[in-house]
Short mmCIF file of C-alpha atoms in Angstrom, two decimals:
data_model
loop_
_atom_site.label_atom_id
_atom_site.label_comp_id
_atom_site.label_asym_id
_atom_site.label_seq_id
_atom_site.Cartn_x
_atom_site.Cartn_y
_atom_site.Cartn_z
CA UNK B 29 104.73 61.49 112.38
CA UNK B 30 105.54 65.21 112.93
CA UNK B 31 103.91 65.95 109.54
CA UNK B 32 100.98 64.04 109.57
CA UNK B 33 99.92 66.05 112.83
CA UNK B 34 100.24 69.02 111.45
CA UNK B 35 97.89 68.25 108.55
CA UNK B 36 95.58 67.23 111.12
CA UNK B 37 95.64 70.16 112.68
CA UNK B 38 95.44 72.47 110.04
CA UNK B 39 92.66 70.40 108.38
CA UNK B 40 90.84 70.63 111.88
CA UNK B 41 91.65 74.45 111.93
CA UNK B 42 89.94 74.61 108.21
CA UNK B 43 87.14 73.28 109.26
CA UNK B 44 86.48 75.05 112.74
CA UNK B 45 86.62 78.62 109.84
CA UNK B 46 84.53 77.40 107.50
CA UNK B 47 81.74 76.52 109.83
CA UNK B 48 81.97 79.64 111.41
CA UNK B 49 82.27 81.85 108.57
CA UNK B 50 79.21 79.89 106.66
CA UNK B 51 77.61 80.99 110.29
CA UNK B 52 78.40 84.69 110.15
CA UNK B 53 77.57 84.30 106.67
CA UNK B 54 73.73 83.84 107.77
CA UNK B 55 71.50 86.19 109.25
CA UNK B 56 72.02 86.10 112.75
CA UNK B 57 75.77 86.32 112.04
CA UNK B 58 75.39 89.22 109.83
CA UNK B 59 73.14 90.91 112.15
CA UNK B 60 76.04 90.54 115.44
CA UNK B 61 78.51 91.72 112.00
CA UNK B 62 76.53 94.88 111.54
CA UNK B 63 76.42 95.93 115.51
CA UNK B 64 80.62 95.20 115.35
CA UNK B 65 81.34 97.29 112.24
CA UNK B 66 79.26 100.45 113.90
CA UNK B 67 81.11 99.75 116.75
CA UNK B 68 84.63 99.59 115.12
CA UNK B 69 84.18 102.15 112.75
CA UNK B 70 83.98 104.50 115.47
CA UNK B 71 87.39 102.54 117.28
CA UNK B 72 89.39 102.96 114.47
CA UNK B 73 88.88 106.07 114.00
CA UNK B 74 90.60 107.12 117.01
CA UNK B 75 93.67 105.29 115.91
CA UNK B 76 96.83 106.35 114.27
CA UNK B 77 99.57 104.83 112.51
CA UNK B 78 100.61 102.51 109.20
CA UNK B 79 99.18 98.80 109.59
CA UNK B 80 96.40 97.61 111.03
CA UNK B 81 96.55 93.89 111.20
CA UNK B 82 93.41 91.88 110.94
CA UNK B 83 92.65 88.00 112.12
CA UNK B 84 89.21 86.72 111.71
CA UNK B 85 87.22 83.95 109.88
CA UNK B 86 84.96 86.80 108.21
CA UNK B 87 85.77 87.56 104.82
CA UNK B 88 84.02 90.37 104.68
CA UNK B 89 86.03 93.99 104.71
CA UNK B 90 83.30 96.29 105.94
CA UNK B 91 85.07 97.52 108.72
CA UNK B 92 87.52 100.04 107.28
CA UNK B 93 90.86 100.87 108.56
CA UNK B 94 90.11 104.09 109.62
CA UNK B 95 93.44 106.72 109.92
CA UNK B 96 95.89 103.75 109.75
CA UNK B 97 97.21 103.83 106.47
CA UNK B 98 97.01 99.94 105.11
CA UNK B 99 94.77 96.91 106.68
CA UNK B 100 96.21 93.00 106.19
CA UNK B 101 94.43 90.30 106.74
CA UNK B 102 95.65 87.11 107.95
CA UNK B 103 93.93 83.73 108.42
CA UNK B 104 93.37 80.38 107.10
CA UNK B 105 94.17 79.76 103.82
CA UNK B 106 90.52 80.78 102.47
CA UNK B 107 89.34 83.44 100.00
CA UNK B 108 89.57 86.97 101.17
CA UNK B 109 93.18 86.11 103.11
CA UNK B 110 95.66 88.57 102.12
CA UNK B 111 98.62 86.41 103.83
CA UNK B 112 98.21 82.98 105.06
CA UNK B 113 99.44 81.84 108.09
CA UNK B 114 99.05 79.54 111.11
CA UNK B 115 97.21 80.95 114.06
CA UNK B 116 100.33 80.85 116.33
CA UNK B 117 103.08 81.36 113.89
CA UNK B 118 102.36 84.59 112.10
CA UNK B 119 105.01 85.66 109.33
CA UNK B 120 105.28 89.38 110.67
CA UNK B 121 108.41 90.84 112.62
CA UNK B 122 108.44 91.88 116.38
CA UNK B 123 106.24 95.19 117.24
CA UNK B 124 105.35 96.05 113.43
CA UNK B 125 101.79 96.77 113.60
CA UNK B 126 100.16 99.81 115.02
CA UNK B 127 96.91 97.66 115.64
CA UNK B 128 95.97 94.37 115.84
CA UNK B 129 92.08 93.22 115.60
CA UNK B 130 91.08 90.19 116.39
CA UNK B 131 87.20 89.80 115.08
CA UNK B 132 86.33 86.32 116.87
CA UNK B 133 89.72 84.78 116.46
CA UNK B 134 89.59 83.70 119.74
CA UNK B 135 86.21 82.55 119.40
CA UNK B 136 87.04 79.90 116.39
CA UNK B 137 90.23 78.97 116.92
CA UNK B 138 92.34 75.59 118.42
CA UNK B 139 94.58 77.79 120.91
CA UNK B 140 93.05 80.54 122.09
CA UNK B 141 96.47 81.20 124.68
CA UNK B 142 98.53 80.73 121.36
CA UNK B 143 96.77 83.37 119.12
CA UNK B 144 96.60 86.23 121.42
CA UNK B 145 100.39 85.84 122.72
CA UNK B 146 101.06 85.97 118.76
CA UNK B 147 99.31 88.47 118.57
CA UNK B 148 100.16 90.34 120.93
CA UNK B 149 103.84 89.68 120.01
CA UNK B 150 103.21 91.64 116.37
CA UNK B 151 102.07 94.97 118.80
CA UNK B 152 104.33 97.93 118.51
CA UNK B 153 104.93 99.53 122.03
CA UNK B 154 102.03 101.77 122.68
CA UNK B 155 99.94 100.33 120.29
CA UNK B 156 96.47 98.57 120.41
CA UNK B 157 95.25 95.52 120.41
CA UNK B 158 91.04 95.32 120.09
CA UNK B 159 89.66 92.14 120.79
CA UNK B 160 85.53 90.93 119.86
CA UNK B 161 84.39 88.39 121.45
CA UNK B 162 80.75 86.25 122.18
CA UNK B 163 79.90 87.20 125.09
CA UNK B 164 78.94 83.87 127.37
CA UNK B 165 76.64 85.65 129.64
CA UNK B 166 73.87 86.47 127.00
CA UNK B 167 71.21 85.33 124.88
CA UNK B 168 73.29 84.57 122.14
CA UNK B 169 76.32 82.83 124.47
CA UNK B 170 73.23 80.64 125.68
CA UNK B 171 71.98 79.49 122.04
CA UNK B 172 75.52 78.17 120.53
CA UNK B 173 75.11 75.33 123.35
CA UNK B 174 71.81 74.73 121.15
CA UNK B 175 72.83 75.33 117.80
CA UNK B 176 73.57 73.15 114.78
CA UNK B 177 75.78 75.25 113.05
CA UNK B 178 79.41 76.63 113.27
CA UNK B 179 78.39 78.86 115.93
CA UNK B 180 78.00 75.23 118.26
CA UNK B 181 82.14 75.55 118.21
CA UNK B 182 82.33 78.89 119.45
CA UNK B 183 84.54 79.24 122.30
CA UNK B 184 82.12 82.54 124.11
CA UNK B 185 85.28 83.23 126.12
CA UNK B 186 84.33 85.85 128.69
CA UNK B 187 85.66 89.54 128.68
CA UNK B 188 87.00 89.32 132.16
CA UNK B 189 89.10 86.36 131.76
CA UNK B 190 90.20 88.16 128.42
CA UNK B 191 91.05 91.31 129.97
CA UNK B 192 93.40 89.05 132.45
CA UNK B 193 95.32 87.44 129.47
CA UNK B 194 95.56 91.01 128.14
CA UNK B 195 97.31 91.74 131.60
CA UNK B 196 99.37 89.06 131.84
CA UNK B 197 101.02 90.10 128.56
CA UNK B 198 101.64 93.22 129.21
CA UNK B 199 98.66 95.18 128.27
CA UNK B 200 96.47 98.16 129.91
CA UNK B 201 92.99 97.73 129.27
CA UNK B 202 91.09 100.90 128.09
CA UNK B 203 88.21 100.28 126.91
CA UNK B 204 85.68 97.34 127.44
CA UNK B 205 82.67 98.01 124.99
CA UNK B 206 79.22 95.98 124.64
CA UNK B 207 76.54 95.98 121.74
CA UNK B 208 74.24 93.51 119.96
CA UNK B 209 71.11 93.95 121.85
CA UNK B 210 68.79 92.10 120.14
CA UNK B 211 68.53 88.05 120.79
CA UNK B 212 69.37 85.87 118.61
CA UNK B 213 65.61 85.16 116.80
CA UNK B 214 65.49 84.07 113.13
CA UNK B 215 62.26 85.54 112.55
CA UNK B 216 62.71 89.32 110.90
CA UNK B 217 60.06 90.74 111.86
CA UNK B 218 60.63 90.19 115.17
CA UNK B 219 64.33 91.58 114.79
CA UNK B 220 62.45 94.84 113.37
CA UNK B 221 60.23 95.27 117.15
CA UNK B 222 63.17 94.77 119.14
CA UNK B 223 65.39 97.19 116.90
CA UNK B 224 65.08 100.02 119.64
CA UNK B 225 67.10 97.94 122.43
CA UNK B 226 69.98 98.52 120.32
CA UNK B 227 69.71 102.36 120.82
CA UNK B 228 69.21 101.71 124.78
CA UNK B 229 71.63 99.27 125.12
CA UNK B 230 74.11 101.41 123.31
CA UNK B 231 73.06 104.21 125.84
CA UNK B 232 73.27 102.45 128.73
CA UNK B 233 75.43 99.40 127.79
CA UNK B 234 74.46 96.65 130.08
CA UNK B 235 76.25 93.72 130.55
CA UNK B 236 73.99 91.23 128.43
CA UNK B 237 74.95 91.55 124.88
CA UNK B 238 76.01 89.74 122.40
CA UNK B 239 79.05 90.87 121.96
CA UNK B 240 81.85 92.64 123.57
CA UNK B 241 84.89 94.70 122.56
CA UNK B 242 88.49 94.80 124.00
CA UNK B 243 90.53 97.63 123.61
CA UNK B 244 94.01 97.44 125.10
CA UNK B 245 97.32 99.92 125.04
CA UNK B 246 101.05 98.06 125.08
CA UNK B 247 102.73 99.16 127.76
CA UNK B 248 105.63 100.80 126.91
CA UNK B 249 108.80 98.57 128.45
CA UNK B 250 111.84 99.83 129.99
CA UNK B 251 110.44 103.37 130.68
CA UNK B 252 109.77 103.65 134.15
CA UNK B 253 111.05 106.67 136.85
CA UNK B 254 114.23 105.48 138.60
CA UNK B 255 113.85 105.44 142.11
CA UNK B 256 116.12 108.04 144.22
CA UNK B 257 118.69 106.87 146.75
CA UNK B 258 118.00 108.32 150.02
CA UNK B 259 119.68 110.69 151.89
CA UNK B 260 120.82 109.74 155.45
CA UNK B 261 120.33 113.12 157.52
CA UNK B 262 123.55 113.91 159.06
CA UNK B 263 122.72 116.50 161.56
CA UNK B 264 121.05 119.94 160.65
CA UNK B 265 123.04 123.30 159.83
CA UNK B 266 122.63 125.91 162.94
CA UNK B 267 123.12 129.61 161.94
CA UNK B 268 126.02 131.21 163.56
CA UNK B 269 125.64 134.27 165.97
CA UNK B 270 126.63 137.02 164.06
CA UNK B 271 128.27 139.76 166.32
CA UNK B 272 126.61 143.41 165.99
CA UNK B 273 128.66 145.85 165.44
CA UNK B 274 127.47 150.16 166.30
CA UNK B 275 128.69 153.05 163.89
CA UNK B 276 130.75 154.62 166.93
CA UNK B 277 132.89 151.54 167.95
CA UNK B 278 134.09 151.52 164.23
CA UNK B 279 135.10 154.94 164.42
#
């Protein structure tokens, strides 16, 4: 019985990333692709360190690493996965990576509480943990309602509620990020005429895009100023008299 819900599961799971990454596949999900990887290049390159871990349904590795020394990807077991794994039960010890990006995970997956506490869990003290999301209040969170694609099982979790998960597990939130100006229209010659609300929206980064992007610190554990005892005041010290003596009395 155990078994047979666990196929079901991970059969359900298979499906939920193949309808979104035939989505992201298409033009409107390689346009919201191209805004992310302008935005992440410039992330990454802020970070340090030796793994950069990487959950996703996109295939695609256009976002590079940056100065972290070696990317993995994990996922579903689909072409493009460097290590397979479930998306609450990944096979990587306790604070090993010094970043964790999760491009949409949340977005297409069955437990979105599971994946970011395992996540979360594969953090090294002090490192990061970026998060892109759909953002629900947008164009684009309004049209998966409508769609009749993989983007209808998008989750379009909101940044806030996010950023309070990200608390919760004992995360500082640094950065929240927007882009993806443009609305979700099919037709590309319409995409080229709206092209310059990328380059405002960048500039002024209002709060109805497409997309947004988490970027959260691990607080370091165990590390925090003892508090002093206090002193009970017993009284203050009063200077004695001190007797003055002339130059002839000592003779």
């Amino acid at each position: 019985m155990t078994d047979h819900l666990f196929s079901g599961a991970d059969a359900e799971r298979l499906a939920l990333i193949r309808g979104a990454r035939a989505w992201l596949a298409g033009p409107l999900g390689q346009q919201l692709l191209e805004q992310e990887r302008l935005m992440l290049e410039e992330e990454l390159s802020q970070l340090f360190g030796g793994y950069l871990v990487h959950y996703g349904p996109s295939p695609e590795r256009s976002v590079g690493a940056g100065q972290i020394k070696r990317r993995v990807h994990l996922g579903a077991d689909l072409p493009g996965v460097e290590i397979v794994c479930d998306e609450q039960a990944w096979p990587l010890g306790e604070h090993c990576a010094d970043a964790v990006l999760l491009q949409h995970g949340l977005d297409f997956c069955l437990s979105p509480h599971g994946l970011l506490r395992e996540a979360a869990r594969c953090v090294r003290a002090g490192g990061h943990l970026l998060v892109l999301g759909i953002n629900p209040w947008s164009a684009w969170g309004v049209r998966h309602w409508f769609a009749r694609d993989g983007f209808r099982d998008a989750r379009c979790i909101s940044p806030a509620r996010v950023g309070d998960w990200l608390n919760l597990l004992g995360f500082a939130l640094e950065k929240r990020r927007f882009g993806c100006y443009r609305p979700p229209l099919s037709s590309a010659v319409w995409q080229s005429r709206l092209a310059r609300l990328e380059h405002w929206g960048g500039r002024w980064q209002p709060f109805g895009a497409g997309f947004y992007l988490l970027v959260a610190r691990k607080i370091v554990v165990g590390l925090r100023p003892l508090r002093q005892p206090q002193r009970v005041l017993r009284g203050q010290l009063v200077p004695m008299p001190v007797a003055k003596i002339s130059r002839r009395e000592s003779e």
